[in-house]
mmCIF file of C-alpha atoms in Angstrom:
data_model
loop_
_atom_site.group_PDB
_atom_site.id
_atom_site.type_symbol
_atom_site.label_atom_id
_atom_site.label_comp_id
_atom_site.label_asym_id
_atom_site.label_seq_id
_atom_site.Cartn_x
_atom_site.Cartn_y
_atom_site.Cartn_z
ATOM 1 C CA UNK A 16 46.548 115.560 3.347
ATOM 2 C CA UNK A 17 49.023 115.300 5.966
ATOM 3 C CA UNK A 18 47.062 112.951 8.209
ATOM 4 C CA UNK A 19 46.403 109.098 8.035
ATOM 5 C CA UNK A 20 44.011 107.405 9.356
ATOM 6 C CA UNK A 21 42.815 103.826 10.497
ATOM 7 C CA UNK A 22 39.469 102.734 9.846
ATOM 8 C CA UNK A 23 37.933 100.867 13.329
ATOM 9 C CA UNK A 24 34.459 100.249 12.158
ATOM 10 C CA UNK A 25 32.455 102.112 9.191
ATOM 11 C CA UNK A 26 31.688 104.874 11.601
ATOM 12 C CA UNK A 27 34.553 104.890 13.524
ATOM 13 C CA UNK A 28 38.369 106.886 12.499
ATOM 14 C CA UNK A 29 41.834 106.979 14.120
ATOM 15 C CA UNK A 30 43.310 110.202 12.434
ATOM 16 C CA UNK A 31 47.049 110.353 13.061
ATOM 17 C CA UNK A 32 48.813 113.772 13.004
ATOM 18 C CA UNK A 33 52.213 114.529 11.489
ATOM 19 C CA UNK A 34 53.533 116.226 15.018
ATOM 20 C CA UNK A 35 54.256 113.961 17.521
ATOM 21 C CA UNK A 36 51.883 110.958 15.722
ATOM 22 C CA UNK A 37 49.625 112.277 17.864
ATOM 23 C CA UNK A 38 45.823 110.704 17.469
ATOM 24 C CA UNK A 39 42.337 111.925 17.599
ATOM 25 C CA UNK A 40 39.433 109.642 17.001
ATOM 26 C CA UNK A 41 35.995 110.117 15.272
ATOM 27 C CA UNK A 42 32.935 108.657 16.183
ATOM 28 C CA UNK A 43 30.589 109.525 13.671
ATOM 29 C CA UNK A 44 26.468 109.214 14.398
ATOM 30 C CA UNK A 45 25.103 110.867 10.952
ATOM 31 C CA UNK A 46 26.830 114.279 10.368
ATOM 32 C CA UNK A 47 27.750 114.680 13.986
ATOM 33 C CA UNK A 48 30.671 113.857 15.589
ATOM 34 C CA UNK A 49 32.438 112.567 18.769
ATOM 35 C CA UNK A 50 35.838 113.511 19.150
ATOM 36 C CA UNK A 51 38.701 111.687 20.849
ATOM 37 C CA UNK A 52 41.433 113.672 22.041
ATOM 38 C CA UNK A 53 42.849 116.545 19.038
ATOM 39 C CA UNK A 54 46.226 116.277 17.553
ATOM 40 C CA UNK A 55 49.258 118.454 18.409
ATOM 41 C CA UNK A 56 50.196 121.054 16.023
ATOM 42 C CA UNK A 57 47.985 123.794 14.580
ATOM 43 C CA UNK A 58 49.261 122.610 10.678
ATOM 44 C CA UNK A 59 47.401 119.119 11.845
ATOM 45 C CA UNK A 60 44.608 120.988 13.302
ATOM 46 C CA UNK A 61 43.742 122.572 10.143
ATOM 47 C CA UNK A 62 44.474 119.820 8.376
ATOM 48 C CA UNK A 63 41.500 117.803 10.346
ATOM 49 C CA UNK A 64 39.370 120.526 10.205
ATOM 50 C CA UNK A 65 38.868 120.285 6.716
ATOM 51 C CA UNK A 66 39.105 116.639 6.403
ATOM 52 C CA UNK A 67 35.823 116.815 8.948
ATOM 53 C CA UNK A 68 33.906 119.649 6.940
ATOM 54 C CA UNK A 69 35.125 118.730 3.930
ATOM 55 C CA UNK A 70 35.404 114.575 3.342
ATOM 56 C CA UNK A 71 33.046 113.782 6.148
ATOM 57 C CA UNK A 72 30.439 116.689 5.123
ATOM 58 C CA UNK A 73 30.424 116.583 9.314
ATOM 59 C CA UNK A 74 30.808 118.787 12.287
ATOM 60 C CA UNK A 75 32.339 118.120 15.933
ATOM 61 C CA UNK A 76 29.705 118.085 18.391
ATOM 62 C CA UNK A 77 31.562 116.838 21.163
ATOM 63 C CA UNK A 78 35.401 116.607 22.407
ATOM 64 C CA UNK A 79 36.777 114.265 25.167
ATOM 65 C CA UNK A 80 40.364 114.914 26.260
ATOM 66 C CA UNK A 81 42.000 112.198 28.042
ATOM 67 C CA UNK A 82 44.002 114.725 29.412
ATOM 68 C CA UNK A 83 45.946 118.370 29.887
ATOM 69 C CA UNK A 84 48.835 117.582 28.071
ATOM 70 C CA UNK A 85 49.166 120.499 24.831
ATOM 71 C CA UNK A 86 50.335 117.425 22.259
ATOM 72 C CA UNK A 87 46.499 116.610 22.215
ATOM 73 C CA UNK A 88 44.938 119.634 22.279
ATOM 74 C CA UNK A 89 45.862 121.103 19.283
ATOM 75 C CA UNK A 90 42.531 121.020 17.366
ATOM 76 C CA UNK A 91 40.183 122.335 20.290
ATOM 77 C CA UNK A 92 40.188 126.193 19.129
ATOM 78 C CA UNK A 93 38.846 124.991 15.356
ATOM 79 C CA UNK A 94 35.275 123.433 16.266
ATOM 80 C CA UNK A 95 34.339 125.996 18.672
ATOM 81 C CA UNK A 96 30.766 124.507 18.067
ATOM 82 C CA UNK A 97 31.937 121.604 19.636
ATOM 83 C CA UNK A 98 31.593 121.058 23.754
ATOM 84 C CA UNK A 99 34.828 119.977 25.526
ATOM 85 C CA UNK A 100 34.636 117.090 28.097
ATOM 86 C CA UNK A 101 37.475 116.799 30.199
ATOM 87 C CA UNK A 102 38.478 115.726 33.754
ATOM 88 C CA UNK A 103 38.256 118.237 36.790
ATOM 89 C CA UNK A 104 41.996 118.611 37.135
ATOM 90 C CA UNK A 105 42.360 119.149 33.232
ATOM 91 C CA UNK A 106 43.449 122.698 33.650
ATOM 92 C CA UNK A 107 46.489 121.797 36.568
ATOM 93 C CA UNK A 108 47.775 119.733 34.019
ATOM 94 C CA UNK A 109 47.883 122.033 31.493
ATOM 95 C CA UNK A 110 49.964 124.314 33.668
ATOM 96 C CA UNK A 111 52.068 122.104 34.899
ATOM 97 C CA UNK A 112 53.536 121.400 31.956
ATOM 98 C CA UNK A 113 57.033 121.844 31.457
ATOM 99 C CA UNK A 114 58.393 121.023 28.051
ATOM 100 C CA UNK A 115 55.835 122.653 25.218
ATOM 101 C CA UNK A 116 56.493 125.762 22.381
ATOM 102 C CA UNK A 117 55.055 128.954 21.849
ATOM 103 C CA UNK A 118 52.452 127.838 19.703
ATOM 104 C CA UNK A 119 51.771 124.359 21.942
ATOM 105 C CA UNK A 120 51.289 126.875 25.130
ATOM 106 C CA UNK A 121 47.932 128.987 23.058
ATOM 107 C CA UNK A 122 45.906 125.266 22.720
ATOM 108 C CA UNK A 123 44.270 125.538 25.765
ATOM 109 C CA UNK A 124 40.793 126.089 25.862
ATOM 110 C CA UNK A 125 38.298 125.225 29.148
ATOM 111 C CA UNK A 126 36.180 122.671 28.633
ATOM 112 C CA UNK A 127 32.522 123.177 29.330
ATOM 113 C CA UNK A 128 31.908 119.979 31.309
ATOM 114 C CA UNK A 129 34.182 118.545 34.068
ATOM 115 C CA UNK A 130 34.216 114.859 35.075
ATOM 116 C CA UNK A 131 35.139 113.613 38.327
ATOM 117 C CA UNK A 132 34.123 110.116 38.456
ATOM 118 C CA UNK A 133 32.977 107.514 35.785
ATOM 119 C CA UNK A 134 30.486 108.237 33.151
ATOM 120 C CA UNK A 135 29.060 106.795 30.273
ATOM 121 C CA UNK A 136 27.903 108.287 26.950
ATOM 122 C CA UNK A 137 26.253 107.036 23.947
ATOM 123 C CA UNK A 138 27.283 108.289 20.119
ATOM 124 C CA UNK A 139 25.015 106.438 17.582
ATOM 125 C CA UNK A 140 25.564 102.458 17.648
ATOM 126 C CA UNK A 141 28.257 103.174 20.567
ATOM 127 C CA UNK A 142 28.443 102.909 24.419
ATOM 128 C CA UNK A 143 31.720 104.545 25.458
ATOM 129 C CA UNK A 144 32.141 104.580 29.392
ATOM 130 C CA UNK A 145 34.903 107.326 30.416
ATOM 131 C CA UNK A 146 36.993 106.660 33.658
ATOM 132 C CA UNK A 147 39.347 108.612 35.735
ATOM 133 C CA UNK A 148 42.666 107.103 35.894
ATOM 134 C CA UNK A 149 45.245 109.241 37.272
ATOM 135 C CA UNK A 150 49.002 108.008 36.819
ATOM 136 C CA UNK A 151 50.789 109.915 34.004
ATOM 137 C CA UNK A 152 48.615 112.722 34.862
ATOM 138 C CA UNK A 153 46.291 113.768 37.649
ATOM 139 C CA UNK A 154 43.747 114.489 35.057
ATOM 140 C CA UNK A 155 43.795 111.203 32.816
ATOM 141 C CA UNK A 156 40.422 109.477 31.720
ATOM 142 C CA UNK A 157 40.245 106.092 29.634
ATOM 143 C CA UNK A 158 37.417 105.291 27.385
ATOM 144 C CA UNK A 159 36.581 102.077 27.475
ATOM 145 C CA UNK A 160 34.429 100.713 24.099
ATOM 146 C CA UNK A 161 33.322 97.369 24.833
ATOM 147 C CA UNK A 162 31.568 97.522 21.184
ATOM 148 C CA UNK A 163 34.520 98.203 19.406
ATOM 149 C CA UNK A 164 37.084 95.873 21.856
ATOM 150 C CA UNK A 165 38.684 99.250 22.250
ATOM 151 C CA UNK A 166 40.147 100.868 25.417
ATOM 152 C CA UNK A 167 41.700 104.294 24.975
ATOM 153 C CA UNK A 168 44.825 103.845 27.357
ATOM 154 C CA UNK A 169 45.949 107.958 26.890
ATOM 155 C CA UNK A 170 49.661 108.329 27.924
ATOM 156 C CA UNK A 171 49.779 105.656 30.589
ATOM 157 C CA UNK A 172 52.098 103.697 28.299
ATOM 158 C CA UNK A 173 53.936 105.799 25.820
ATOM 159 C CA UNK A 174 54.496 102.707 23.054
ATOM 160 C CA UNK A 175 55.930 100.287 25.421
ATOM 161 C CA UNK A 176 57.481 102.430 28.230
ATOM 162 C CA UNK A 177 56.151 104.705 30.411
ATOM 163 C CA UNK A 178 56.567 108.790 31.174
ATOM 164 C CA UNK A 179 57.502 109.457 34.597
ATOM 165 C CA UNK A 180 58.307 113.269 34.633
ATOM 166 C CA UNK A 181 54.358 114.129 35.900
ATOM 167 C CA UNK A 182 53.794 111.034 38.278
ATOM 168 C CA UNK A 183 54.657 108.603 40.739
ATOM 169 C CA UNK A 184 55.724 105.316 39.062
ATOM 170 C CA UNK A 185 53.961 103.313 41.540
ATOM 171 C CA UNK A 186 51.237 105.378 40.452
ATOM 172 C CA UNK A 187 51.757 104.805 37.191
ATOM 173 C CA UNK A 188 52.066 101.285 37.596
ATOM 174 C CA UNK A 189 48.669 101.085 39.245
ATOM 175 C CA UNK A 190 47.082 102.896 36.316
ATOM 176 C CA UNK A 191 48.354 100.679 33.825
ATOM 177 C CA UNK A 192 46.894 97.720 35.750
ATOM 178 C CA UNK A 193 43.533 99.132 35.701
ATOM 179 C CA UNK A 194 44.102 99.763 31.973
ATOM 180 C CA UNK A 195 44.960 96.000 31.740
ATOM 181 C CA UNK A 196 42.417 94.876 33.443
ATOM 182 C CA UNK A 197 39.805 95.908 30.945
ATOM 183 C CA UNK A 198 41.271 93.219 28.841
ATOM 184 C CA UNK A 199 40.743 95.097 25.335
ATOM 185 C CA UNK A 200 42.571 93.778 22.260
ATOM 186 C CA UNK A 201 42.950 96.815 20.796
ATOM 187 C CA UNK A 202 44.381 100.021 22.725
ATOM 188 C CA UNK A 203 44.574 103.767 21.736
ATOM 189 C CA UNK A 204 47.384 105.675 23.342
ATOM 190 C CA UNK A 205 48.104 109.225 22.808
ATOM 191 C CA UNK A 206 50.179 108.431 19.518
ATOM 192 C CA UNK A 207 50.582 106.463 16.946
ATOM 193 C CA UNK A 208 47.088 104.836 16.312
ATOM 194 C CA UNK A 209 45.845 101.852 16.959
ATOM 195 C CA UNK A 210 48.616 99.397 18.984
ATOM 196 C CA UNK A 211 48.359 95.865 20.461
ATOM 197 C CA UNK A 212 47.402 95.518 24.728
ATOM 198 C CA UNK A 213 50.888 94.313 25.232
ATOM 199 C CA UNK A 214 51.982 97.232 25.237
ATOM 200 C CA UNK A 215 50.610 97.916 28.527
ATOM 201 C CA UNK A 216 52.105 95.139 30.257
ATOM 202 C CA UNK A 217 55.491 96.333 28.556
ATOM 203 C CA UNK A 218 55.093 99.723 30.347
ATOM 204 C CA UNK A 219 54.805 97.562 33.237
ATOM 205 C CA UNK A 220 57.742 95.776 32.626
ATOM 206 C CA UNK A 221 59.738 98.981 31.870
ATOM 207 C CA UNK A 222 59.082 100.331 35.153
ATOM 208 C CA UNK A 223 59.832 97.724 37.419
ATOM 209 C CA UNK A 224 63.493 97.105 35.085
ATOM 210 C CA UNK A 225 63.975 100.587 35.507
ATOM 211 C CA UNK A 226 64.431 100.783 39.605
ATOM 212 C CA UNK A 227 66.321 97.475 39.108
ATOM 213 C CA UNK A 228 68.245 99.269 37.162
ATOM 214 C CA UNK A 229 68.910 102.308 39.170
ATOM 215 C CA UNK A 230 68.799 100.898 41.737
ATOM 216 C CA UNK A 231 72.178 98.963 40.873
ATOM 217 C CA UNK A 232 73.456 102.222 39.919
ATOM 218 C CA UNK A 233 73.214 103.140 43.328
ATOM 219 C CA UNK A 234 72.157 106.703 42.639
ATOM 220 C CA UNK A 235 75.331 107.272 40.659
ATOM 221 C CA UNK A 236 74.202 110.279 38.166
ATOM 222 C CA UNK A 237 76.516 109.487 35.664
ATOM 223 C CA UNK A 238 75.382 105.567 35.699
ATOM 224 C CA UNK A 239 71.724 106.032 36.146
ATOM 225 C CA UNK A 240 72.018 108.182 32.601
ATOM 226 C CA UNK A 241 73.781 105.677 31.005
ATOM 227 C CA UNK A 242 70.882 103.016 31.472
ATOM 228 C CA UNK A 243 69.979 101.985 28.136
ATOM 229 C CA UNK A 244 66.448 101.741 27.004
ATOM 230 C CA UNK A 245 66.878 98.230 25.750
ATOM 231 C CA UNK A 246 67.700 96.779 29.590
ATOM 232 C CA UNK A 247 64.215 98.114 30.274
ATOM 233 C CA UNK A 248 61.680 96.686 27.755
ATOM 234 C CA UNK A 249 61.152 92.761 27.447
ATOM 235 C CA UNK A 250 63.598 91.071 25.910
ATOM 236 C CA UNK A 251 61.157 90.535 22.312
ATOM 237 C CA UNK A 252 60.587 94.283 22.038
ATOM 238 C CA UNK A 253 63.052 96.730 19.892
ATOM 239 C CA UNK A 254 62.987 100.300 21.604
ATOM 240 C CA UNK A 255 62.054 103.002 19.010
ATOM 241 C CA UNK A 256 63.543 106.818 18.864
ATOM 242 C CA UNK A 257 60.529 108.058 20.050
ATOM 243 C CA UNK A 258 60.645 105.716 23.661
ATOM 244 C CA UNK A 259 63.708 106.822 23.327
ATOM 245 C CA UNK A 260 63.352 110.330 23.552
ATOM 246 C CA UNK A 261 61.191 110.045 26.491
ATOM 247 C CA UNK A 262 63.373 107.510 28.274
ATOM 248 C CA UNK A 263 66.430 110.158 28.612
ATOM 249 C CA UNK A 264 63.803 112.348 29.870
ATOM 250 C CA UNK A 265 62.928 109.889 32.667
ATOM 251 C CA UNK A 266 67.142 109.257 33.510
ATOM 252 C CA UNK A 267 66.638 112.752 33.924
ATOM 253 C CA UNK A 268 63.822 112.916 36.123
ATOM 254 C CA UNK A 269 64.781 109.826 38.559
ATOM 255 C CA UNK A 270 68.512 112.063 38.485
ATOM 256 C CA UNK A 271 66.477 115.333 39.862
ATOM 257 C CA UNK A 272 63.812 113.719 41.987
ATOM 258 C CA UNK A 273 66.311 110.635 43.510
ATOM 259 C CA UNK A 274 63.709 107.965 42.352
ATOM 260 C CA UNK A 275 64.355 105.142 44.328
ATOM 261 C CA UNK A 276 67.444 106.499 46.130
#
């Protein structure tokens, strides 16, 4: 199998795809199953698929998407049994985004029920309240399993920096504090499993070393590229390729949009 996973609880799984490290979660109650976001390649897709039918003897009953983005989507298309929760602006986001493949741009599928505003579900032994926080998207929702110590952060922090091509950093910012302020131990972004709730406050520290540091570039193209990763995250943290990746991106964006000109 080309997944892993990380057992939570006997009933609970963090199933990490090959593409992207991107996660989906199962909640199991009995045969049926709650699922948490859904992977980002079709090969992963498949791959979950049968480990659900197949190792679990189980079927998806329900999918929540904490948000548009096509890196989580992936697996929607192969429980079509399954009803898709998602936020009201779920389908904007999808649209609006700008860097996906061929096959990334055919994941969409519309969910059947829309959220607006907070809500709370039960699956088996768990209470799971889902909340709108917009910042890296306009559609974002966190779960929040008080249970489990778990809050499912989505993309607000990407490992311990933050995406800024889709939102405001202040807005950003503000979404990560609400994140925080749930006070989990354990935190779920979009990739990479199960990570530690410093990582939020990292994000938060990224951002505001980030306009420092642009902003003693003065604007300067050339300069605000050059900005390494490392003068962004706290001094104890080591940047990975993947941050990385996505912090170019960001020189990039704050070069196009004049972020804090």
């Amino acid at each position: 199998m080309r997944l892993k996973t990380q057992s939570l609880a006997p009933d609970v799984l963090v199933v990490i795809g090959e593409t992207y490290a991107s996660n989906a979660t199962l909640f199991l109650d009995g045969r049926d199953v709650l699922m948490v976001d859904a992977l980002g390649s079709r090969a992963d897709a498949l791959a979950l698929r049968r480990f659900i039918h197949e190792e679990l003897n189980a079927r998806v009953r329900l999918a929540v998407c904490t948000h548009g983005f096509s890196d989580h989507l992936a697996a929607l298309q192969e429980f079509p049994e399954a009803l898709v929760l998602a936020h009201e602006r779920f389908e904007e986001t999808f649209q609006a985004e700008r860097f996906r493949t061929e096959e990334e741009s055919r994941f969409f599928r519309p969910p059947e029920m829309r959220a607006a505003g907070p809500l709370h579900l039960r699956w088996g032994r768990h209470a799971l309240e889902v909340f709108p926080n917009a910042g890296h998207t306009a559609s974002t929702l966190n779960i929040d399993v008080p249970g489990l110590d778990l809050l499912f952060s989505a993309d607000t922090a990407v490992g311990h920096m933050a995406y800024i091509a889709y939102g405001a950093p202040e807005a950003i910012d503000a979404a990560l504090g609400r994140s925080e302020a749930r006070g989990r131990s354990r935190v779920i972004q979009g990739h990479g499993g199960v990570v530690s709730p410093r990582t939020l406050g990292s994000a938060r520290h990224y951002l505001r070393a980030l306009e420092e540091a642009v902003r003693g570039a003065r604007g300067v193209p050339e300069r605000v590229r050059a900005i390494p990763l490392s003068a962004c995250l706290p001094a104890e943290v080591r940047g990975s390729e993947f941050e990385g990746f996505f912090h170019s991106r960001n020189l990039d964006e704050v070069v196009a949009r004049r972020l804090w000109a």
